Structure formats: C-alpha cells, structure tokens
Short mmCIF file of C-alpha atoms in Angstrom, two decimals:
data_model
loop_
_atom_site.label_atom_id
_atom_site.label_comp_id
_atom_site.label_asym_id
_atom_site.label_seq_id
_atom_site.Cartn_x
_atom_site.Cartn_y
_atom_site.Cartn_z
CA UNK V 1 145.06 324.75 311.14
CA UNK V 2 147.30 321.99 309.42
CA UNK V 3 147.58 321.57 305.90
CA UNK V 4 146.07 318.65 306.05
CA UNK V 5 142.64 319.83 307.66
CA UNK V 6 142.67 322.40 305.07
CA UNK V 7 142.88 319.97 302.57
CA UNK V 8 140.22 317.65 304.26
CA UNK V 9 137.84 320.60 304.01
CA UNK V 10 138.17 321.13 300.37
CA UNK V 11 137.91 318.11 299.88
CA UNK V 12 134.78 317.55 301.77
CA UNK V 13 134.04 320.72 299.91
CA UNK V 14 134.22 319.09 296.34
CA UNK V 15 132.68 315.87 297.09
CA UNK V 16 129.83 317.73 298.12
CA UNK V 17 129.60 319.92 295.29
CA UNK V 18 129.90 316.50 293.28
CA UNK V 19 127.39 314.86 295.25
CA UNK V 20 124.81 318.08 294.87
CA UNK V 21 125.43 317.96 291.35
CA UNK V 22 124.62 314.31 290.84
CA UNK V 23 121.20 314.83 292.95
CA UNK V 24 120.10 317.63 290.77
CA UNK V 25 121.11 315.59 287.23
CA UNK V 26 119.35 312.30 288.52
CA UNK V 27 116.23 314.60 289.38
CA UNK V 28 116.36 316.42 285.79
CA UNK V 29 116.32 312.57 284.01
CA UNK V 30 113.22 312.15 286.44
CA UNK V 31 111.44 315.19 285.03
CA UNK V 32 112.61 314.66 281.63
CA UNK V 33 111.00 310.97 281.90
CA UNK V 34 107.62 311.98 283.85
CA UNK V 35 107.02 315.55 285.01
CA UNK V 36 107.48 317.42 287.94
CA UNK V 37 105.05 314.29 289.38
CA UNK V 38 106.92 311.95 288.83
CA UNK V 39 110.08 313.28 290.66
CA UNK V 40 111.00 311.48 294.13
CA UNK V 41 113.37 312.09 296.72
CA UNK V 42 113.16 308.53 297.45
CA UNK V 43 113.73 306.90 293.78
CA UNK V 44 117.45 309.60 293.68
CA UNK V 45 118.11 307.94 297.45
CA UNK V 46 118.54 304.69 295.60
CA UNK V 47 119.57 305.43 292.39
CA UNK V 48 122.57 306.89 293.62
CA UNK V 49 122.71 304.39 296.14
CA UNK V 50 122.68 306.69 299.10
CA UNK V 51 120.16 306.90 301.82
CA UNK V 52 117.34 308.90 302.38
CA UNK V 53 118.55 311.22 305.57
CA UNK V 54 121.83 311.45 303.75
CA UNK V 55 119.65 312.70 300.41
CA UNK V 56 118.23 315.04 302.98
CA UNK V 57 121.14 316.70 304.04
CA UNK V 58 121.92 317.80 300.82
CA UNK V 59 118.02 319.12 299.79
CA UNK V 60 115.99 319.67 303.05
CA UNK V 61 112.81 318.80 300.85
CA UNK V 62 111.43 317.91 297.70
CA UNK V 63 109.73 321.37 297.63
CA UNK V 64 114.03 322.48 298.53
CA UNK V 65 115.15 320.93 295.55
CA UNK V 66 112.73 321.87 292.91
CA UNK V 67 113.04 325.22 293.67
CA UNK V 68 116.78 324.57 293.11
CA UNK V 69 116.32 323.12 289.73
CA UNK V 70 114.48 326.19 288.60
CA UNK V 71 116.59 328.20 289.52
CA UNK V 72 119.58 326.65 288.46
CA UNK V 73 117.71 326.57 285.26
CA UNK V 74 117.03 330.09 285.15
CA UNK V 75 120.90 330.74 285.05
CA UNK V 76 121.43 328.44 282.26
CA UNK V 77 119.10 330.22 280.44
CA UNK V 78 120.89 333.54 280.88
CA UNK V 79 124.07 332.32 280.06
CA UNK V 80 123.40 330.65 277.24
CA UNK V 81 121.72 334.12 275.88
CA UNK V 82 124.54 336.10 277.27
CA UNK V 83 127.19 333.58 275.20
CA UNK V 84 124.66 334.16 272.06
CA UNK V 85 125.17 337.77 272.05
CA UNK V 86 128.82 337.54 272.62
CA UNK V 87 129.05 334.95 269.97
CA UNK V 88 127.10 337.32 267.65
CA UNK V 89 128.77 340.81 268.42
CA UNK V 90 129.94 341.30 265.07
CA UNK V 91 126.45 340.72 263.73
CA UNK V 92 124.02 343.44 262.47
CA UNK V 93 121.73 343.89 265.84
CA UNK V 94 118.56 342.52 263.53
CA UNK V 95 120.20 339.22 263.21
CA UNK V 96 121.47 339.64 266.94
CA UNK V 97 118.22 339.32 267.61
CA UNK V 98 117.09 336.61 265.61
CA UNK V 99 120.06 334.36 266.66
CA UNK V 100 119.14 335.11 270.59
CA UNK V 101 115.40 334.31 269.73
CA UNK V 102 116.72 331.13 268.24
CA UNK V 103 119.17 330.26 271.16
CA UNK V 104 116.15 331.27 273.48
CA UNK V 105 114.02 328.21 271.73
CA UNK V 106 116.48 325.87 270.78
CA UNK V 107 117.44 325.76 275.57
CA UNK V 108 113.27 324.99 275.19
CA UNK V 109 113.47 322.10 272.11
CA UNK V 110 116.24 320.63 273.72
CA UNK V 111 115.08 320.25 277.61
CA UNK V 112 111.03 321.04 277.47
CA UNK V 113 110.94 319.47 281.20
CA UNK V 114 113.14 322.06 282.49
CA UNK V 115 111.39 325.01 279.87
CA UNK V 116 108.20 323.65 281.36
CA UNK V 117 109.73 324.41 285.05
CA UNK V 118 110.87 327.55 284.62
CA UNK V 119 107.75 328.98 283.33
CA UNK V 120 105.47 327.16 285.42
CA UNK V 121 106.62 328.09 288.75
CA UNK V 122 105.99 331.16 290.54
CA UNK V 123 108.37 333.90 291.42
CA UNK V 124 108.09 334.47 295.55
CA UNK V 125 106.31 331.95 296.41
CA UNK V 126 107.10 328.66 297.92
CA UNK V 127 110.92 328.02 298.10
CA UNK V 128 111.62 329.84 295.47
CA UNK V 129 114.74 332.64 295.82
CA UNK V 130 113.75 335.68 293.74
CA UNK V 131 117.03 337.04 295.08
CA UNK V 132 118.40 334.48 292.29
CA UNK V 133 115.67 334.12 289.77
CA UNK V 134 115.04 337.69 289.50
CA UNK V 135 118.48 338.29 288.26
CA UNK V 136 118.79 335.67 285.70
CA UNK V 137 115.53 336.76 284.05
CA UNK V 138 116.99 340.00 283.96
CA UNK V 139 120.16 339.06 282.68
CA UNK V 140 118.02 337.59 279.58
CA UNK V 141 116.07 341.03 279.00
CA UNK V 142 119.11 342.92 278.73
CA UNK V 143 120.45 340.72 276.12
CA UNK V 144 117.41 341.01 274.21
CA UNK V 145 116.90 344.85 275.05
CA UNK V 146 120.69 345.24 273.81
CA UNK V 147 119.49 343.94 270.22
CA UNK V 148 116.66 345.78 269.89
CA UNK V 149 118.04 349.08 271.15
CA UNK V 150 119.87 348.78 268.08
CA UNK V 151 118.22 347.74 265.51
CA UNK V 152 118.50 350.47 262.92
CA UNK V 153 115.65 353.32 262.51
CA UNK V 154 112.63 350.64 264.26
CA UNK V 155 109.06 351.63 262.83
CA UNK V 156 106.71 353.20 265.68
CA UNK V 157 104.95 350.88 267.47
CA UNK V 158 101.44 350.17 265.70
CA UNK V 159 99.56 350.15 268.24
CA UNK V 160 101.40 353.36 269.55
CA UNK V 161 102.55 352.88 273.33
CA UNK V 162 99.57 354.56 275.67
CA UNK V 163 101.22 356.63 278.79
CA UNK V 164 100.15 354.63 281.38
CA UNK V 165 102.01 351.89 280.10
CA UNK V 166 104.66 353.99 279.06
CA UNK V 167 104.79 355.03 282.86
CA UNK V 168 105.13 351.43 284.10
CA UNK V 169 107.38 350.25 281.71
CA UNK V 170 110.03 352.93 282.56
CA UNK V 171 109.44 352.69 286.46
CA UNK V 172 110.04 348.99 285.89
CA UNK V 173 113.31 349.90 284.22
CA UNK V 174 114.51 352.15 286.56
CA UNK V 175 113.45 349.68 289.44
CA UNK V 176 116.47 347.63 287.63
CA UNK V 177 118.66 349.88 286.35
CA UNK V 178 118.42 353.76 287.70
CA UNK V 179 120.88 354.84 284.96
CA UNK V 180 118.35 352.97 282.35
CA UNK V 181 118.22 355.22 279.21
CA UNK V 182 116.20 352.53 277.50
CA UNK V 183 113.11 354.24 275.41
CA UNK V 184 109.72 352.86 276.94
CA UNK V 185 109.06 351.46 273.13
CA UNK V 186 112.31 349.21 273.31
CA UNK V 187 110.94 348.12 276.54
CA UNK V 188 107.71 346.88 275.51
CA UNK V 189 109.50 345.13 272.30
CA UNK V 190 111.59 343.41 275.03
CA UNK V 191 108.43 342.03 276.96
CA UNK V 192 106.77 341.69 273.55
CA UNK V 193 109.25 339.27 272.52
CA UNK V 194 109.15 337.57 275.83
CA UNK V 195 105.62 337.09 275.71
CA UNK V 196 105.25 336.13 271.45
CA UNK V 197 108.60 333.54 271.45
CA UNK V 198 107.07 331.98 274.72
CA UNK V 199 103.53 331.63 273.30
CA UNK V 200 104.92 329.88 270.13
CA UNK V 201 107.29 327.98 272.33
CA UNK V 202 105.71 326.91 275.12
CA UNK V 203 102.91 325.39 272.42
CA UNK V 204 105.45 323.97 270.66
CA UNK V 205 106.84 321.76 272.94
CA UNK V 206 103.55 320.59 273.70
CA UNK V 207 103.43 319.11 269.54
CA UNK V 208 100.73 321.72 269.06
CA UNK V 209 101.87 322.74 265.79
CA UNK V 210 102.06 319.35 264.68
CA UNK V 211 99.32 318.91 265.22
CA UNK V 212 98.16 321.33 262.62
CA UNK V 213 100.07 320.29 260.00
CA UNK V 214 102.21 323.76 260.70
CA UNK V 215 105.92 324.23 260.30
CA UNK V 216 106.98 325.89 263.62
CA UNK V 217 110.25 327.09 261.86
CA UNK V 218 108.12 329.28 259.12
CA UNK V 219 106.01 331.07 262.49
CA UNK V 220 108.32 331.24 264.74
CA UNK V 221 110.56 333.64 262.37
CA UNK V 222 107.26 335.21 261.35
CA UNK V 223 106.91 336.17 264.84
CA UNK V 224 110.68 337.48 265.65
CA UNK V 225 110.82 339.54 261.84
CA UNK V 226 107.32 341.02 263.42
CA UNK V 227 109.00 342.12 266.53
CA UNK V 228 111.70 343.16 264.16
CA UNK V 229 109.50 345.38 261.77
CA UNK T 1 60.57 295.49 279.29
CA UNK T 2 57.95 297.05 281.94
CA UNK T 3 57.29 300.56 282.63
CA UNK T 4 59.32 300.38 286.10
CA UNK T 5 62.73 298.95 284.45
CA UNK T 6 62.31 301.64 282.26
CA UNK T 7 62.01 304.09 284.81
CA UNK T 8 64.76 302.63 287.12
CA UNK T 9 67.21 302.09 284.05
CA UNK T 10 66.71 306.04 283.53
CA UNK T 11 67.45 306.66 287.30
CA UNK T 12 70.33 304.57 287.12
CA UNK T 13 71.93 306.70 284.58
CA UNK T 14 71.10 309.46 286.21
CA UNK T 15 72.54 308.67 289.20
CA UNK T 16 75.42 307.73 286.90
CA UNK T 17 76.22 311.25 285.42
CA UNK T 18 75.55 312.52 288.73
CA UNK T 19 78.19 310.96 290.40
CA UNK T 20 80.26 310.93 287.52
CA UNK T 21 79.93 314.83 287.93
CA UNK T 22 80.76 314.98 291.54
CA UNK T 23 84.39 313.36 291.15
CA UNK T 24 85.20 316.39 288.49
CA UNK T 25 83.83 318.63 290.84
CA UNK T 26 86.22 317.02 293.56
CA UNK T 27 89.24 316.48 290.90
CA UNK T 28 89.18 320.06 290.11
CA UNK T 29 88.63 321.13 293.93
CA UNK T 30 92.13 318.99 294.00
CA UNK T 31 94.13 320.25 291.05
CA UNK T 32 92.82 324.17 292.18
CA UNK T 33 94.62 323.51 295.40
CA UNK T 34 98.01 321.81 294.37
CA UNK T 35 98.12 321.57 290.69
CA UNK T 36 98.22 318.24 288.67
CA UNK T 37 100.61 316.61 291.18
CA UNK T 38 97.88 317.08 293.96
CA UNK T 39 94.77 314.69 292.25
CA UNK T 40 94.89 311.43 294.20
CA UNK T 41 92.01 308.81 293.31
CA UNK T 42 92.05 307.61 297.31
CA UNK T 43 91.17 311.47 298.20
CA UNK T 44 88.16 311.65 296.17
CA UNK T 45 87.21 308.42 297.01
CA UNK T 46 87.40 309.17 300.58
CA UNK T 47 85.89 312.81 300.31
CA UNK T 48 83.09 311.27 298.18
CA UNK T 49 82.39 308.94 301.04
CA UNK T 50 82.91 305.82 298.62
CA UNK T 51 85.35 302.44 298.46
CA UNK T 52 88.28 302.83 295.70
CA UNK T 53 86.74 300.06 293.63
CA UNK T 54 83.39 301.74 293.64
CA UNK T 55 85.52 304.87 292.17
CA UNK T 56 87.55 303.09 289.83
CA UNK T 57 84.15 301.89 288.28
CA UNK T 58 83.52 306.09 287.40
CA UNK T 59 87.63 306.38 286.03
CA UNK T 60 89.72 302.88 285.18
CA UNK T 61 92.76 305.59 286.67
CA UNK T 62 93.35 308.43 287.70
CA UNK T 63 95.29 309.14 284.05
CA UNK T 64 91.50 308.50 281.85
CA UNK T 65 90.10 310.83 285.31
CA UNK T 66 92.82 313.68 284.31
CA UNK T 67 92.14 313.14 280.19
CA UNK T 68 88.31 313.81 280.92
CA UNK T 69 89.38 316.74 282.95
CA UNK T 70 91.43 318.06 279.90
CA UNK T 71 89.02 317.43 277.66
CA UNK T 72 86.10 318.57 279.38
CA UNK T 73 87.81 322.19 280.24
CA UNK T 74 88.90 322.22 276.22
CA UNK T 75 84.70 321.85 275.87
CA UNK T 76 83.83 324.56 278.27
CA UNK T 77 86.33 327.19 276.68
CA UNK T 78 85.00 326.87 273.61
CA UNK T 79 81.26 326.85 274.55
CA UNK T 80 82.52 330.14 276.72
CA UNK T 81 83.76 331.12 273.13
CA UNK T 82 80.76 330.64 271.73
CA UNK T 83 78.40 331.81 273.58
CA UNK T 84 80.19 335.53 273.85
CA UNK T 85 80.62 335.57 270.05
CA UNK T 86 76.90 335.22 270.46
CA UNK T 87 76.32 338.00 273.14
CA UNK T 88 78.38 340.46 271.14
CA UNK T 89 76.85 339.68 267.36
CA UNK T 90 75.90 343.15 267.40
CA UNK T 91 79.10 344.82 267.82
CA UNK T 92 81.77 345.24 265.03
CA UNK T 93 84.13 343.14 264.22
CA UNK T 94 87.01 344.51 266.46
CA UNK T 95 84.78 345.01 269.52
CA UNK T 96 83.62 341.80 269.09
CA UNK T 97 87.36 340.29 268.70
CA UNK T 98 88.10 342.02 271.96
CA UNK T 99 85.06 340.46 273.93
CA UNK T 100 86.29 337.40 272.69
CA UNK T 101 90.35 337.43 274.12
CA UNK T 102 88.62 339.13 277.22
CA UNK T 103 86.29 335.99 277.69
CA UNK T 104 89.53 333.65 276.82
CA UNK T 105 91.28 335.62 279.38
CA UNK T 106 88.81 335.82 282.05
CA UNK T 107 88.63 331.84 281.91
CA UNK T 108 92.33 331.44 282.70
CA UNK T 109 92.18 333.87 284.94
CA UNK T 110 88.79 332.96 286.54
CA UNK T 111 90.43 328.71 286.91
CA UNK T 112 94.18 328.80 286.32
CA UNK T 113 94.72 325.54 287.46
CA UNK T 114 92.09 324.42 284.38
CA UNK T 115 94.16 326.58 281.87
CA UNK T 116 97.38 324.89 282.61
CA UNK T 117 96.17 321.28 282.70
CA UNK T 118 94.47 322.26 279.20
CA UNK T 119 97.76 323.99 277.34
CA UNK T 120 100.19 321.40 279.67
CA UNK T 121 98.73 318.09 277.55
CA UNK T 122 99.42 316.93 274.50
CA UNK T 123 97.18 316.12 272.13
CA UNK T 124 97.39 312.58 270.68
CA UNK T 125 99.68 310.84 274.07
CA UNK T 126 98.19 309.18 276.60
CA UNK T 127 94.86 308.62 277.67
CA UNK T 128 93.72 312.43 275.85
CA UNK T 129 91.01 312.07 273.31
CA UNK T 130 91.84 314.12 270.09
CA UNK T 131 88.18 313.23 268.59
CA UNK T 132 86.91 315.52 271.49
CA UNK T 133 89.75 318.15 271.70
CA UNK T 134 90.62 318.75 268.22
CA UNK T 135 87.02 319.89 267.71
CA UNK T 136 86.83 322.19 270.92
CA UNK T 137 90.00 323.95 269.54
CA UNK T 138 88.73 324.26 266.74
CA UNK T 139 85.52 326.08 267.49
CA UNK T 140 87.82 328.07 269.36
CA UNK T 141 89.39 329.05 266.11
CA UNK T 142 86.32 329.60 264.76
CA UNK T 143 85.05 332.37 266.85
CA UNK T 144 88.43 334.16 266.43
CA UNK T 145 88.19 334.16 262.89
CA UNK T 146 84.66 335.20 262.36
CA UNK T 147 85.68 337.98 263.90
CA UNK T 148 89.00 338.64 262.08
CA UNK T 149 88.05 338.03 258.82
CA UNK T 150 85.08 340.71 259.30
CA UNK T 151 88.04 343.18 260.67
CA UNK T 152 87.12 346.05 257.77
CA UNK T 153 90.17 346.78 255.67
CA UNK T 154 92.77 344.74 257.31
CA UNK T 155 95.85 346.25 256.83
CA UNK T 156 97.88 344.17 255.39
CA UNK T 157 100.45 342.09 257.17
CA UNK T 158 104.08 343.22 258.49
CA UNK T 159 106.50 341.53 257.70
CA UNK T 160 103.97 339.56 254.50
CA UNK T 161 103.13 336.36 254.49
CA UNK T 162 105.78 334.12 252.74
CA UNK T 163 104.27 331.04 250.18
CA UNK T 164 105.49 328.41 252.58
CA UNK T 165 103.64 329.36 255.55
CA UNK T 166 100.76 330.07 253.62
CA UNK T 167 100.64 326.96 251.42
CA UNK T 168 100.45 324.91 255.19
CA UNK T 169 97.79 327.81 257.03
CA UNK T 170 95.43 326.61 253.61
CA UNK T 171 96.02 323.44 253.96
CA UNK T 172 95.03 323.39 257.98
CA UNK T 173 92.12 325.17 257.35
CA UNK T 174 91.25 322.75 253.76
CA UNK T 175 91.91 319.89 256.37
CA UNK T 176 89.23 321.12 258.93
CA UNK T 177 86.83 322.38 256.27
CA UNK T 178 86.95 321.55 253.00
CA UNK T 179 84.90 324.44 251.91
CA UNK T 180 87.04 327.19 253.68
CA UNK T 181 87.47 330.57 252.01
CA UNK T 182 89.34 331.89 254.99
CA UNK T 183 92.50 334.02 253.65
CA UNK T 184 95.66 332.74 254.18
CA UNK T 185 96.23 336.19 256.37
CA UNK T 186 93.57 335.84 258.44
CA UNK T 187 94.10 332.35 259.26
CA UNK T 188 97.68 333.61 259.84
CA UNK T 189 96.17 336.48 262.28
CA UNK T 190 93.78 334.12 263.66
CA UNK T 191 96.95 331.46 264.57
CA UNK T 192 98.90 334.19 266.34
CA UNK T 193 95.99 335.68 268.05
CA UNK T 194 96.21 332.17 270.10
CA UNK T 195 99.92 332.44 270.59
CA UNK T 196 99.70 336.20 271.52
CA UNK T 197 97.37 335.86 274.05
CA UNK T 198 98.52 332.50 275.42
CA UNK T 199 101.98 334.19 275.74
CA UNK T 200 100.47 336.98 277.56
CA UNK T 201 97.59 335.03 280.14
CA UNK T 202 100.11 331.86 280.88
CA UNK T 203 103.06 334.17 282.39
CA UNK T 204 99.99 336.32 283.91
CA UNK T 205 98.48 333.41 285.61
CA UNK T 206 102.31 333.18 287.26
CA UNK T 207 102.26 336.48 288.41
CA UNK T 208 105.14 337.74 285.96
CA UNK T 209 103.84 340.72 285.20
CA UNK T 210 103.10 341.49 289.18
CA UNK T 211 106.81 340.87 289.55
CA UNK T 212 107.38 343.59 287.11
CA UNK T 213 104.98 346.22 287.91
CA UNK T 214 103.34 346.26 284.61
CA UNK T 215 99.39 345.87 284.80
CA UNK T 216 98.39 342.67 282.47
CA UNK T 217 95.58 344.53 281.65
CA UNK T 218 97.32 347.23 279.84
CA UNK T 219 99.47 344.58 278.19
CA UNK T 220 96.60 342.49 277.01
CA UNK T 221 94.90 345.49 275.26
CA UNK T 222 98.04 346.38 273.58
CA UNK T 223 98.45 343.21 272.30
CA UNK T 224 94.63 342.88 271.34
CA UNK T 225 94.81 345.86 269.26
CA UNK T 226 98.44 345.25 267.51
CA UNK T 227 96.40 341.71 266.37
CA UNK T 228 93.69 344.00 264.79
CA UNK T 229 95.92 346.96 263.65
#
C-alpha cells in the first residue's frame, strides 16, 4: 500500500467522521426545535445540502439514527458525571454528591430534548445497543455509588431495606461488578437518587414547578440532603 | 320550536359526542401502538370510515385532537383518584395512602402510552387547556393529602423544612384554596409523593428496572412507606 492510499483512507476516514457528526448535530437542533416528531431524515438531506441515499449511507434509518443519538447521549451523560467527581475529589463525599446531583440536572436544564430521549426510550428494544447504553448508565451509578459509599456514618435506611430487595439489589451488583463490596443500603440510595433527581427533573423540564409558583432550586436540594440524611 | 326539532337537535348532539368519542378511542388505539409520533388525522379518518373534512369538523388539528387527549387522561386519573380514596374511606390513613400510589400506578401501568402524553406536555403551551388540567392535578393533590395529613404522628421531616420552601408550598396551596390549613410539611410530603412515584412508574413503564433485575414492586413499596415513615 502507498503512502498515499493510506493517506486517502484517513482521510476518507475523517471526512466521514465529520460528516456523521454534522448529521447527528443537525438532528439534535431538530429535536431541540420540535420533538422526536418533528425529526426528518429528509429536512438533514437538505440542510446539509446532501442527498437522501447519501444521508442513508451514513444512518440506514431514521429508527438507525435515533437510536444513535441516545446513545451518544447516554455517554455524555457519563462523562460529564465522571469529570464532576474528578473535579470534586478533594471534596467531602456529601458535597460530592450534591455537586454530581447538580451536574446530573444542570446536562437535563441545558438540553431537555436530549434528557427527554434518553429517558424515554427503551433499553433492548428497537435499534437500540444495550451493549453501549448499558455501560454508560453504569458508568453514572458508580459515580454516584462512589459518593455515597462515603458519606460519613449514613443513618439506617427508614424504611429499613426488606431481604428480598436486599437479595436483588446485590445480585444486580454482582451481575456488574463480581468483586462489588457495595452494602445493599448504598445500593438502593444509588437507585433512590436515580429515581427522586429524575422525578424532580424530568417535571421540571416540563415547567411543572412553575407552574406552582415553586422554586425548583429549594426541592431539588431538599431531595438530594434527603438522600443524604 | 316543535317537539320533533327538539328531539332531532338532542340526537344530533348525541350523535355528536358519540363520534366525538370514537376518534379518542381511535387516537389512543394510535398513540398505544407508536407513541405520540404515530397519531395521524388521515388514519382515523380512514379507520372511522369518514372524509378528512368531515374529521376536521370533530378536531380543527390534530394538535387541539392531542390537547383533548392530554387533558382528558389528566380527568380520568384524577376521577381514578377519587373514586379509590372513596373505596378505601374506611382504612387508615397509611393504608389508604398506599391504595392511592397503587391506583396512580396501576393507571400508568395499565395505559403507558396515556401516562407519557400526560407528564410529556406542558401546561400553559400550545393548544393544552390549563382551566381543565390545573384542576385535574389538583384533585390529584387532593386525595394525596387527605390522606397524608391524617398520617397519625407524622414524624417529623429529615432534613426540616427550610422558611423558603415553605413560605412558596403556603402560598401554592393559599393560591388553590384560600381557606387551606394544610401544613407546610404535609404539603411538602404531599409534593414529593408525586415526584417519588413519578420517578419510580416513568423509568418502570421503560422497563429500567427489568434491565436491572430489581422487581418495581418492591421498589414502589419502599418508596411508599419512606413517604409515610
């Protein structure tokens, strides 16, 4: 092989990467604009001036390239809450926490489309690869697992933790992580605060609070001190 | 006016709700089988046996056809609500509470694609009526909180209640009913009970916790009782 091919390739490498890249942001300003309606394969054909079979060699289908977008979305997810934590090492775990809950819904405030997305698709079904989304979402419970492990001396759970959930909640650890020494009540904190910041969230995006006259700042840190405590 | 215009007036309405009926019964049918994206005015038109026009004289568009939707299902939650506060007046307090996120529950559950067109609109934006939602969610509320302010000797809350939030939970309640003697707590409890469990039933509808190997069911009751412990 000449140089030259091999540079050809790469190149044809990048440009692709490029072109990918462009499909995907045009399709996130669709969302952001209408909803997962509203997005068209044909309406990113033209605004990037391409045409539609060329589109389709990049994304197979619109079904293709949604699935892309939430997954792709997944992973920015985790690594913003993976540059949190890093960015907050030399933090008490407590505020750890806090400042991970707060990345967590500050990704949501700032792109609701693609919060919407993520939460409203459906692990294994359709085009989705849980070979990728899996992952990510696990990449954000260990962050948040990592705080709470830590915080100092945590209150027992009121309700306490029954054994059959106990039971799951460790087999679903160990299904991750077969060294996990995680204690089942850090676990259900973990999914606790999954659950709690995403109900506050996901109505907050929606204006609910507003509605109400409520601050969502003053509940939302009611909820994470209440995971805290 | 004669007995017969009378009568045929009355049919005409009739006939009126009736069909009126039948196109949410087909919009639904639609939304169950491919979400929001899925509703197309041409499909019920054509599955109703009618001309578009003839339609379009039911719903000006298929926007005020997805608003009634919304606002209908916010209706039949709370009546839901309602009526199993009513079934379960002689229970205490906490059993009753837990009939209630059961029944709340069991209607996402029961029509998923009716809970996420009702928590996926804003109030306020587009064609939605807030006369007609703001007062289903709010006899929503009110079930919950007959219940939770009967919860005997609350414990009190953890972490406490700071003046801000409370100052705005007493003025949403003051707003809705001028003669409320709810406690800011309760109204606080009552608040997250909504966020709890919509946290818990919207990633449940998903199939998150399937993914995970952790019954819902388990989860739910956990979170049910740390609302009333």
């Amino acid at each position: 092989m000449s140089l030259n091919v091999q540079y050809e390739g790469s190149r044809r490498t990048h440009l692709r990467h490029e072109m990918s890249a462009n499909i995907r942001r045009c399709a996130y300003e669709q969302l952001a604009a209408g909803g997962a309606e509203s997005l068209s394969m044909n309406a990113i054909a033209k605004k990037l001036g391409v045409s539609g079979p060329a589109l389709y060699r990049y994304y197979a289908s619109r079904e293709e390239l949604l699935a892309e977008l939430v997954t792709e979305s997944w992973e920015e997810l985790a690594a913003r809450m993976e540059e949190t934590a890093a960015g907050a090492s030399r933090l008490s775990a407590a505020e750890r926490f806090r400042a991970e809950a707060q990345a967590y819904r500050r990704w949501a405030l700032d792109s609701p489309h693609r919060y919407r997305l993520l939460n409203g698709s459906r692990f294994g079904t359709g085009a989705l690869d849980p070979e990728r989304i899996v992952p990510a979402a696990h990449r954000t419970m260990i962050v948040v697992l990592g705080a709470l492990v830590e915080v100092s001396s945590p209150r027992g759970l009121r309700p306490p933790l029954t054994p059959e959930l106990s039971a799951q909640l460790l087999a679903w650890a160990t299904s991750r992580r077969p060294d996990s020494s995680v204690p089942p009540e850090v676990l259900l904190r973990g999914l606790l605060a999954q659950t709690r910041i995403h109900g506050v969230v996901s109505l907050e995006i929606e204006g609910y609070f507003d509605q109400l006259g409520i601050d969502a700042d003053l509940l939302f840190d009611h909820e994470v001190d209440a995971l805290l405590a």
